[in-house]
Coordinates of C-alpha atoms in Angstrom, one line a residue:
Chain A
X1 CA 34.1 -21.4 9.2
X2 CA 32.7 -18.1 10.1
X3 CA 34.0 -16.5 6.3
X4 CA 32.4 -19.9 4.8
X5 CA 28.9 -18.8 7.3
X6 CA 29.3 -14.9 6.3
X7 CA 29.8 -16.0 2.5
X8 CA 27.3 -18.2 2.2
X9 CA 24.0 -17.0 4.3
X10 CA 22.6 -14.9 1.5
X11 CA 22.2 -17.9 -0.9
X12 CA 20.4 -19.9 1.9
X13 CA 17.8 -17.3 2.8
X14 CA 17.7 -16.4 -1.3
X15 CA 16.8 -20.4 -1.2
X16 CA 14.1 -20.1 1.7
X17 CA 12.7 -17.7 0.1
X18 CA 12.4 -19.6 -3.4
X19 CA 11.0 -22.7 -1.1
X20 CA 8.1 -20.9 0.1
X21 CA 7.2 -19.8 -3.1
X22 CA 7.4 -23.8 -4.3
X23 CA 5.3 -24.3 -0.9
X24 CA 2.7 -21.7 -1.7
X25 CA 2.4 -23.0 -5.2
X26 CA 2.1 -26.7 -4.2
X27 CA -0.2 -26.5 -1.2
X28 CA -2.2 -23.8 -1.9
X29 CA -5.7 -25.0 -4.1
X30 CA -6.7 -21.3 -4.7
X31 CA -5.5 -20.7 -8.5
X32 CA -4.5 -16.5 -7.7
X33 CA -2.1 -17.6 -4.6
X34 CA -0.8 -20.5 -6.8
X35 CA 0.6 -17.5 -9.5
X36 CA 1.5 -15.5 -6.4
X37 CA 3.8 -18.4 -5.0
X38 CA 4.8 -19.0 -8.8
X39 CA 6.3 -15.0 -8.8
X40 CA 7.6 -15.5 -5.5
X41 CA 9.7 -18.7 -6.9
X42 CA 10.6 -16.3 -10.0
X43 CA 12.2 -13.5 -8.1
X44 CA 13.9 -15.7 -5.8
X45 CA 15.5 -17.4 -8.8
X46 CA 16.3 -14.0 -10.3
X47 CA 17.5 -13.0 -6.9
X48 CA 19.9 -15.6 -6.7
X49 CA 21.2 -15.0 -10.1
X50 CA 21.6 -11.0 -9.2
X51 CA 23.6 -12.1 -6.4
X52 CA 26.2 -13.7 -7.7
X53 CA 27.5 -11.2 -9.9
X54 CA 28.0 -8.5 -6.7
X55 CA 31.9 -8.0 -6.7
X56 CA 33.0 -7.4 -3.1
X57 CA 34.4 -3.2 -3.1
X58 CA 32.8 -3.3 -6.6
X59 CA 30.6 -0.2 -7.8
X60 CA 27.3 -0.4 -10.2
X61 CA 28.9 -1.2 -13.6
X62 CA 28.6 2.0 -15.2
X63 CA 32.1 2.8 -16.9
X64 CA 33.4 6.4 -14.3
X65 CA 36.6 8.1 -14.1
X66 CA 38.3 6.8 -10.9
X67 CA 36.6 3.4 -10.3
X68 CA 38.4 -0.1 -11.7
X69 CA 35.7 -2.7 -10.4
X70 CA 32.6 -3.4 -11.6
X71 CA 29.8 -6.3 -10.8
X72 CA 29.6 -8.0 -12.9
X73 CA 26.8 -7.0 -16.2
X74 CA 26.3 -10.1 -17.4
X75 CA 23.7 -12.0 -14.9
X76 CA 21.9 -8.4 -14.1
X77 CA 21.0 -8.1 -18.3
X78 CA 19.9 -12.0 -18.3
X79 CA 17.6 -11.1 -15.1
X80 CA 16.5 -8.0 -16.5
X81 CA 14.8 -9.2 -19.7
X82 CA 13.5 -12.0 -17.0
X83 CA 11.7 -9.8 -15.0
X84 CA 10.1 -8.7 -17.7
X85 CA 9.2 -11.4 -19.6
X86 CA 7.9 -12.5 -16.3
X87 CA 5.7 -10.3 -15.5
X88 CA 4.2 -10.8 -19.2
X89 CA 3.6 -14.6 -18.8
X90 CA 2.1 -13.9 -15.4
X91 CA -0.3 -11.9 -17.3
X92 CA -1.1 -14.8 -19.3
X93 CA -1.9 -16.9 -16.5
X94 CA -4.3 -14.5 -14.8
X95 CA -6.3 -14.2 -18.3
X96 CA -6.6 -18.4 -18.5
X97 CA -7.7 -17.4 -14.3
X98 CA -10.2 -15.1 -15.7
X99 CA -11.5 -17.5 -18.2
X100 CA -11.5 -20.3 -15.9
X101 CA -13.4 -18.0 -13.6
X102 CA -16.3 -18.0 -16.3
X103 CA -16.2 -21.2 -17.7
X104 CA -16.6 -22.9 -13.7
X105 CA -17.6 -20.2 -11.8
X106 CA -14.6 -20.8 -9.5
X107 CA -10.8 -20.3 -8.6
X108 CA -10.6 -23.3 -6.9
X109 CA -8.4 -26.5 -7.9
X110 CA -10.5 -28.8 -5.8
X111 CA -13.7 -27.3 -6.9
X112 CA -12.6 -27.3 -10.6
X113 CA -11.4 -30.9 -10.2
X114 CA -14.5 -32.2 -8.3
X115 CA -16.6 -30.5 -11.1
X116 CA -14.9 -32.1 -14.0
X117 CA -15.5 -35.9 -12.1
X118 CA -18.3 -35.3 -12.3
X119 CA -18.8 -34.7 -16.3
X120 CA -17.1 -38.2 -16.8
Chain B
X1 CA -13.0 7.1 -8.1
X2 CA -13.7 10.1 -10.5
X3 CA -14.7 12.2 -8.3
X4 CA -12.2 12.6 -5.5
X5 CA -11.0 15.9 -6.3
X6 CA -7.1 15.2 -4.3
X7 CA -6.6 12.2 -6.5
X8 CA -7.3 13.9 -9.9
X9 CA -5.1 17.1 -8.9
X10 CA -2.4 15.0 -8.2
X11 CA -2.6 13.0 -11.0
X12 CA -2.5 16.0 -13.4
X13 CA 0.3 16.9 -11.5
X14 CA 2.5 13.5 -11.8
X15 CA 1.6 11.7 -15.4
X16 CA 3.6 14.4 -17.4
X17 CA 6.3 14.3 -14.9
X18 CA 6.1 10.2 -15.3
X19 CA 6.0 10.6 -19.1
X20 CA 8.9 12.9 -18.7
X21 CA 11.3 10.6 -16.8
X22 CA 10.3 7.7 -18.9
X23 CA 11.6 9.3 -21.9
X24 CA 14.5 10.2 -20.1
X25 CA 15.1 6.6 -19.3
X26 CA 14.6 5.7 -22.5
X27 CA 17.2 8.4 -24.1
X28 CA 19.9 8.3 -21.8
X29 CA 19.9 5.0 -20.9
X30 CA 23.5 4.5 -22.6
X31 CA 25.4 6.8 -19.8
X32 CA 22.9 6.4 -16.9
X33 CA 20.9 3.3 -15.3
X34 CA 17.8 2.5 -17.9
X35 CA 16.6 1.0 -21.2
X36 CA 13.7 -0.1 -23.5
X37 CA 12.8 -2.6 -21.3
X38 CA 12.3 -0.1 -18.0
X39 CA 11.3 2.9 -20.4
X40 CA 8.5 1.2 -21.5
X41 CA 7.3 -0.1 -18.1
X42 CA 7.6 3.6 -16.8
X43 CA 5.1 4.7 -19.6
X44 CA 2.8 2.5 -19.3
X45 CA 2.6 3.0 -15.9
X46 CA 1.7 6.6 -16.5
X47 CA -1.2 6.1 -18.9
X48 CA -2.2 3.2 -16.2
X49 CA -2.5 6.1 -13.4
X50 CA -5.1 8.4 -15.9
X51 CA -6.8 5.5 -17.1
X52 CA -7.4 4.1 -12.9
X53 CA -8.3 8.4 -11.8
X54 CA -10.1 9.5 -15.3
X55 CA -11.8 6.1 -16.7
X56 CA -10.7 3.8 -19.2
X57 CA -13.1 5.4 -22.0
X58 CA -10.4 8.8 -21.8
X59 CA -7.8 6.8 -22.1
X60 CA -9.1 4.3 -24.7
X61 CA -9.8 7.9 -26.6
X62 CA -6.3 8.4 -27.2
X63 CA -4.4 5.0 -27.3
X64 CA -7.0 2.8 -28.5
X65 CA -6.4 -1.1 -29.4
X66 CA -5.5 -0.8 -33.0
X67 CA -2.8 1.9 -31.9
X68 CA -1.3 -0.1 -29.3
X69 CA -1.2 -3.5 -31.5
X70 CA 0.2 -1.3 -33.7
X71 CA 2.7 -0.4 -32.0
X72 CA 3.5 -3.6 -30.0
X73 CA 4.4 -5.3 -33.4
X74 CA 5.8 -1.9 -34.8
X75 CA 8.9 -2.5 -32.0
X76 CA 9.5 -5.8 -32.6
X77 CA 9.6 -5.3 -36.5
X78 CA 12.0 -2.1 -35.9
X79 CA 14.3 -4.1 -33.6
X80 CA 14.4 -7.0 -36.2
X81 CA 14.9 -4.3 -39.1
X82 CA 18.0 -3.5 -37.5
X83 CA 19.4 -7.0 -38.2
X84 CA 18.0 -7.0 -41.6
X85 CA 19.0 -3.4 -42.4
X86 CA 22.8 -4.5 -40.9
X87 CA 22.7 -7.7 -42.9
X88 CA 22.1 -5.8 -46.0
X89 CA 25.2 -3.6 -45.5
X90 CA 27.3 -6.7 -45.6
X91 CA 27.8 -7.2 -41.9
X92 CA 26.3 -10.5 -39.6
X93 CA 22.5 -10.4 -38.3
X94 CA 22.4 -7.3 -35.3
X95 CA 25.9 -6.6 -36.0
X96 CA 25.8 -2.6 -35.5
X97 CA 29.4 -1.8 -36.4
X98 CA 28.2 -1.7 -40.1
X99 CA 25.2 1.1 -39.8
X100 CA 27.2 3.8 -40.4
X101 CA 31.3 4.8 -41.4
X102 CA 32.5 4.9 -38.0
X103 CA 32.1 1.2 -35.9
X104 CA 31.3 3.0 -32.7
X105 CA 28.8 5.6 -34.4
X106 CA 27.3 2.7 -36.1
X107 CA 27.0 0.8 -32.1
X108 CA 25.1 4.2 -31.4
X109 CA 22.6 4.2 -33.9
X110 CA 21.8 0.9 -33.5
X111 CA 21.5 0.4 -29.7
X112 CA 19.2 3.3 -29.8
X113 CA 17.0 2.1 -32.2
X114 CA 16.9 -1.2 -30.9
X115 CA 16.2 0.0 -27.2
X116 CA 13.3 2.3 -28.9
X117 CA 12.2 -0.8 -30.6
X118 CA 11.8 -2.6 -26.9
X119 CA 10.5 0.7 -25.3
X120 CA 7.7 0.9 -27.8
X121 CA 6.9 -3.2 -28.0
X122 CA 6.6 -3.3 -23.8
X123 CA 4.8 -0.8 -23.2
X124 CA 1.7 -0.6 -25.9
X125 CA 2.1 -4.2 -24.5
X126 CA 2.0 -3.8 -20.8
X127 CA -1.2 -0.9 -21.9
X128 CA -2.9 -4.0 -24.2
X129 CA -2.8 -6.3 -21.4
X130 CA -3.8 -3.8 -18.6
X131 CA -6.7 -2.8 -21.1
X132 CA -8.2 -6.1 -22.3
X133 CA -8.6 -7.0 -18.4
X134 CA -10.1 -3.5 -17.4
X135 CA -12.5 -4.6 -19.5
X136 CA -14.0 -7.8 -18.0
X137 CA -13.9 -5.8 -14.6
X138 CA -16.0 -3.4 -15.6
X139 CA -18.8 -5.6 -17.4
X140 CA -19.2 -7.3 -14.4
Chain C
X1 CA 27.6 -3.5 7.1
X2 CA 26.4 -4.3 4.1
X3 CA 25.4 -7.6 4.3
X4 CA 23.9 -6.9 7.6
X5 CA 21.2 -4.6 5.6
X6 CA 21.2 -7.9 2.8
X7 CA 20.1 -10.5 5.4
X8 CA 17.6 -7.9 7.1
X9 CA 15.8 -7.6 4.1
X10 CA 16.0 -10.9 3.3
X11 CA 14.6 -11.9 6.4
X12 CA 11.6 -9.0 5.8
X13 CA 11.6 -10.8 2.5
X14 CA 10.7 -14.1 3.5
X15 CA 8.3 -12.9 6.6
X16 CA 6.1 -11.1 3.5
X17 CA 6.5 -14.5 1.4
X18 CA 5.5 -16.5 4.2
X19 CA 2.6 -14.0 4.9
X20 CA 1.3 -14.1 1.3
X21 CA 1.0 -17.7 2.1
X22 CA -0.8 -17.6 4.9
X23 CA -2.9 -14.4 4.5
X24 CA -6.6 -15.8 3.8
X25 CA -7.6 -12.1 2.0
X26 CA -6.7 -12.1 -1.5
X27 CA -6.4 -8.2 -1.4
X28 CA -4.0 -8.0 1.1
X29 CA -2.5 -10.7 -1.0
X30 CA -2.0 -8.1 -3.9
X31 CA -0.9 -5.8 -1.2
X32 CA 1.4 -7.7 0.5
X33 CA 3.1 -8.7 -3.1
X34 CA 3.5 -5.2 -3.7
X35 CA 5.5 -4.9 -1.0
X36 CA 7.4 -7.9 -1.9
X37 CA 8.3 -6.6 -5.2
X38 CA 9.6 -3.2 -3.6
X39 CA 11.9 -4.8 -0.6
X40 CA 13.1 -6.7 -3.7
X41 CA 14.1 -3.7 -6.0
X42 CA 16.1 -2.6 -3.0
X43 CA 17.8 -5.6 -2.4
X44 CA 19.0 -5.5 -6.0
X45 CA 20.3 -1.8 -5.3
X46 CA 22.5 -3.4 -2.5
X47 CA 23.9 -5.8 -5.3
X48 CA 25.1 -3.3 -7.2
X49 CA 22.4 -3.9 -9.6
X50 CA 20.4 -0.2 -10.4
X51 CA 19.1 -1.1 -14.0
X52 CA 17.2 -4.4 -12.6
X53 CA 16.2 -2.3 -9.6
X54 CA 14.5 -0.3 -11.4
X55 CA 12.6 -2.7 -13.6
X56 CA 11.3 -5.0 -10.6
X57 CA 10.2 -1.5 -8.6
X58 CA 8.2 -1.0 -12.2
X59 CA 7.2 -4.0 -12.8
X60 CA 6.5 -5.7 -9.6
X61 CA 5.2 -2.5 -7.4
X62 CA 3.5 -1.2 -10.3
X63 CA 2.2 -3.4 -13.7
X64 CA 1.8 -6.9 -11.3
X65 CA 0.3 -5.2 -8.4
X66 CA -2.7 -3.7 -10.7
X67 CA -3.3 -7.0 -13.1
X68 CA -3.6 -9.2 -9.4
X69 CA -6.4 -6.6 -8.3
X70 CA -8.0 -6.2 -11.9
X71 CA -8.0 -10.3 -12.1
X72 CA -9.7 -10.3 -8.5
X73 CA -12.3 -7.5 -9.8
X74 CA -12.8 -10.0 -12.8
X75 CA -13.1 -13.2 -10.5
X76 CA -14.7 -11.7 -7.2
X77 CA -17.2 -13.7 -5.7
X78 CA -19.3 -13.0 -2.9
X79 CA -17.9 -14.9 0.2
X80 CA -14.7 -16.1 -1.4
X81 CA -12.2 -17.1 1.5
X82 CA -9.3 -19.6 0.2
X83 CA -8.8 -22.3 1.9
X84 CA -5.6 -23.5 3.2
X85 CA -4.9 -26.8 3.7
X86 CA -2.1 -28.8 5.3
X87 CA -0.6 -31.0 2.3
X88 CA 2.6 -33.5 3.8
X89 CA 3.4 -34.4 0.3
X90 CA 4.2 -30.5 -0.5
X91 CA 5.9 -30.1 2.4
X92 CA 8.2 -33.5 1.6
X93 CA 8.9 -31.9 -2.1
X94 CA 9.9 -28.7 -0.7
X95 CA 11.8 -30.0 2.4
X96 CA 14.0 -32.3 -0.1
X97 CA 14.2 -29.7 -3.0
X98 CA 15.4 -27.0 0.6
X99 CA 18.1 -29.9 1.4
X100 CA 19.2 -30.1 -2.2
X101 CA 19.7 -26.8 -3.4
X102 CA 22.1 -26.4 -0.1
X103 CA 23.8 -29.2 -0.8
X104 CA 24.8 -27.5 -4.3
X105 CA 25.6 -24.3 -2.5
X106 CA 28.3 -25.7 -0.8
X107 CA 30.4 -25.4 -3.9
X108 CA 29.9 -22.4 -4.5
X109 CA 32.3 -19.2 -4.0
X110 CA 31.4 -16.8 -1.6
X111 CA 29.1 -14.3 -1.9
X112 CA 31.0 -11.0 -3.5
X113 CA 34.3 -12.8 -3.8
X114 CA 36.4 -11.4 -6.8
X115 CA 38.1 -14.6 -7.7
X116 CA 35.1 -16.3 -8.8
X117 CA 35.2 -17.9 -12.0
X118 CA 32.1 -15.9 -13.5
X119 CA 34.0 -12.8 -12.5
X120 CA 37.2 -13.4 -14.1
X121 CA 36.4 -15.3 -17.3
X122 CA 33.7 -13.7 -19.3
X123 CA 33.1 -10.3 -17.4
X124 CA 36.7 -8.8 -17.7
X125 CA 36.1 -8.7 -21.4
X126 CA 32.6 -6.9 -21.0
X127 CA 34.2 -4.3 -18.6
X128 CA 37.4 -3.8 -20.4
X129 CA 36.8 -4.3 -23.9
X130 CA 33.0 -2.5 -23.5
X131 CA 33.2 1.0 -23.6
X132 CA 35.9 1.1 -26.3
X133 CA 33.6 -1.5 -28.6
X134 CA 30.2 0.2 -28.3
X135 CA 31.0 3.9 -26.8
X136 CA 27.9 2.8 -24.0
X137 CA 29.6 3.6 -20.7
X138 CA 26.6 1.9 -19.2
X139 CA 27.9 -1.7 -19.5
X140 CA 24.4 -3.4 -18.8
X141 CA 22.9 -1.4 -21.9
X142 CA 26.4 -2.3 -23.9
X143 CA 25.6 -6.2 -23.3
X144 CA 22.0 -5.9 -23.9
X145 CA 21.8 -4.3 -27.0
X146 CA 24.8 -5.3 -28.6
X147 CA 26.3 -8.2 -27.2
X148 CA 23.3 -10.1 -26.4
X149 CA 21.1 -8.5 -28.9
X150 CA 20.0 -12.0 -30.3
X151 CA 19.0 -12.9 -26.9
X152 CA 17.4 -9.7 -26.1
X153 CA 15.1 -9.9 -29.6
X154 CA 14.0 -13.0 -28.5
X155 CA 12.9 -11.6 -24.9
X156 CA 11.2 -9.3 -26.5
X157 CA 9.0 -11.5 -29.1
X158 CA 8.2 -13.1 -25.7
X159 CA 6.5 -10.2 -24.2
X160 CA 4.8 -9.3 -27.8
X161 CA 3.5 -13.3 -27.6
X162 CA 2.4 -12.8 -23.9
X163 CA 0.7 -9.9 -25.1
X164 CA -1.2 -11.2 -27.9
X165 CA -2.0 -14.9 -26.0
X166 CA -4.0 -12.2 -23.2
X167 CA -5.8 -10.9 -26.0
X168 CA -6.9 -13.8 -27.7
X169 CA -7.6 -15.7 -24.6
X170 CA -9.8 -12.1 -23.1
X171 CA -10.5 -10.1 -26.2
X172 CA -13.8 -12.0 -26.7
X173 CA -17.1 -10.8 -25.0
X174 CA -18.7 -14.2 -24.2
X175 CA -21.5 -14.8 -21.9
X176 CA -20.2 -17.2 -19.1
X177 CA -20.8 -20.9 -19.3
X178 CA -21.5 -22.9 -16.0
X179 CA -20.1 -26.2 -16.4
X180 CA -22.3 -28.7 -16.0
X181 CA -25.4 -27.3 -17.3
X182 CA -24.8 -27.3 -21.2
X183 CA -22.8 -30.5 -22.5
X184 CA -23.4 -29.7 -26.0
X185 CA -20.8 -26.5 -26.3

């Protein structure tokens, strides 16, 4: 029980962590904090990922003389490019911010969606 | 922000240091932690630092918009070259063992084109994107 | 010892998530995800992981930090204070989505345990085979540039898209339009 508790707590924070992201991004009407909560999701995903590859006694995996295990390489280069392409799409929603910032003069949801009632 | 004499000095200091190192990463990422992808970050980081302490006009001076977009689709085409170039010598798309007479030569020469091919695409993009927003900031 | 350090920054982790959510300042906002991004590079160090460690301390300490505060130049308003509102609904979701994702955890190896199927299928090939097929001792660089290189020129068309959907959607000077005031756009 206590090897299961020892093996398992760092996917169970990993998944608190991802939750207040989803929290943040669902309760939260200002459109900035909403991308905030979004990135906080995102790492905790890539976090998640990252830790399943950690070998226990394993080193970085970066072929050396006298070492024979490695993490594993394959979920840190898929999470790599992620954080990366991440931070790019991010930047695309904080331009469509930007513009909606000009087009409503707000950052809002509620505002945004009370203004666009009212057009109908 | 221009005129707060600490700030400048040590930003003289640091950005070639910062250009340094990210070229570094970018060369020897094959026996040490680093790549394209953190290479290109690191750069774009650097000119971000001059363009925050010395004004976006400086730094629009030396990488302006046509450069960087330029440059952005310059990496992509050079990393899809690779495939054609490895195609045309017979192999399968991205298949490096073909580039030259010796397979693991041939890995070498391709990996570090392909990584330069990254390096350059992020970070004239990462600049692009830090760029067109400086801009609306300082209309306002 | 060292998963001690793992849940303490874990648990530093989520305190700076849960304070992004509640902070009401959108600088300290930026601030605070700042140091989100930098307990997370560390984390990553701690799993063995230096080549992502290094990106996210780039990326998320460095490029994401400065585009949240040049957005909140760009979108600044006087007396801007988000509001934050108590939504049941969101909590529901998450609460369920919380009690799911556990659920699927319980399945799963543990955490570092060499036996696990992702270590001793596809990995052993990369580790053994990698140095010998590419002459990249650094096995991350091996796998992303040759391996994966499909995958990698794909990422990377991704970021060049990003990059050019910011500068279509910015690029143009336009006075703003209130909404509301002129129908006939």
């Amino acid at each position: 029980m206590m090897t299961f508790v020892a093996g398992h707590i760092s996917y169970w924070l990993i998944i608190c962590l991802m939750m207040v992201g989803l929290y943040t991004l669902m309760s939260c009407s200002n459109l900035l904090k909403k991308i905030a909560g979004l990135s906080v999701f995102q790492t905790g995903a890539i976090l998640f990922y990252v830790s399943l590859g950690k070998v226990e006694g394993g080193t970085i995996p970066i072929v050396a003389e006298g070492y024979s295990i490695y993490s594993n390489p394959l979920p840190q280069v898929l999470m790599l490019t992620a954080i990366v392409v991440g931070v790019a799409t991010t930047a695309l929603g904080f331009a469509l911010i930007v513009r909606i910032r000009e087009a409503y003069s707000s950052i809002e949801e509620d505002e945004i969606t009370t203004m666009d009632h009212k057009d109908d | 922000m221009r005129d707060n004499l600490i700030l400048r000095v040590i930003a003289k200091a640091l950005i070639p240091v910062i250009l340094l190192y990210a070229f570094y990463v970018q060369f020897h990422g094959d026996f040490s932690p680093g790549g394209g992808f953190q290479a290109g970050v690191i750069f774009s980081t650097a000119i971000l630092l001059y363009a925050l302490v010395f004004g976006m006009d400086k730094a629009a001076d030396v990488l302006s918009d046509r450069v960087l977009i330029a440059l952005a689709s310059g990496g992509v085409l050079l990393y899809a070259g690779v495939g054609v170039a490895s195609l045309l010598l017979g192999g399968n798309y991205l298949d490096y063992n073909v580039l030259a007479d010796d397979p693991v030569a041939g890995q070498h020469i391709g990996i570090i084109l392909i990584e330069l091919g990254v390096g350059m695409t992020v970070a004239s993009t990462m600049l692009l994107i830090f760029f067109t927003f400086a801009r609306r900031m300082v209309i306002r | 010892m060292a998963l001690t350090i793992d849940i303490f920054l874990l648990l530093f982790l989520i305190a700076t998530a849960i304070g992004i959510l509640r902070t009401r300042h959108l600088f300290a906002m930026a601030m605070m995800f700042g140091l989100y991004s930098l307990l997370v590079a560390s984390l990553f160090l701690l799993m063995d992981a230096p080549d992502v460690a290094f990106t996210e301390a780039a990326v998320g300490t460095g490029i994401a930090t400065v585009l949240m505060l040049a957005t909140l130049a760009a979108t600044r308003r006087s007396s801007e204070k988000p509001r934050q509102r108590f939504s049941p609904s969101a909590l529901i979701i998450t609460l369920s989505t919380t009690a799911l994702l556990f659920y699927g955890t319980l399945d799963l190896p543990n955490f570092g345990d060499p036996q696990a199927p992702l270590h001793t299928e596809m990995a052993g090939r990369f580790i053994e085979q990698g140095q010998q097929d590419t002459g990249v001792p650094n096995l991350v660089t091996a796998v992303l540039a040759s391996y994966r290189g499909f995958d990698t020129l794909g990422e990377v068309t991704v970021v060049f898209t990003a990059g050019v959907g910011v500068l279509l959607l910015l690029k143009r000077r336009r006075k703003p339009v209130v909404r509301g005031k002129s129908h006939a756009r």
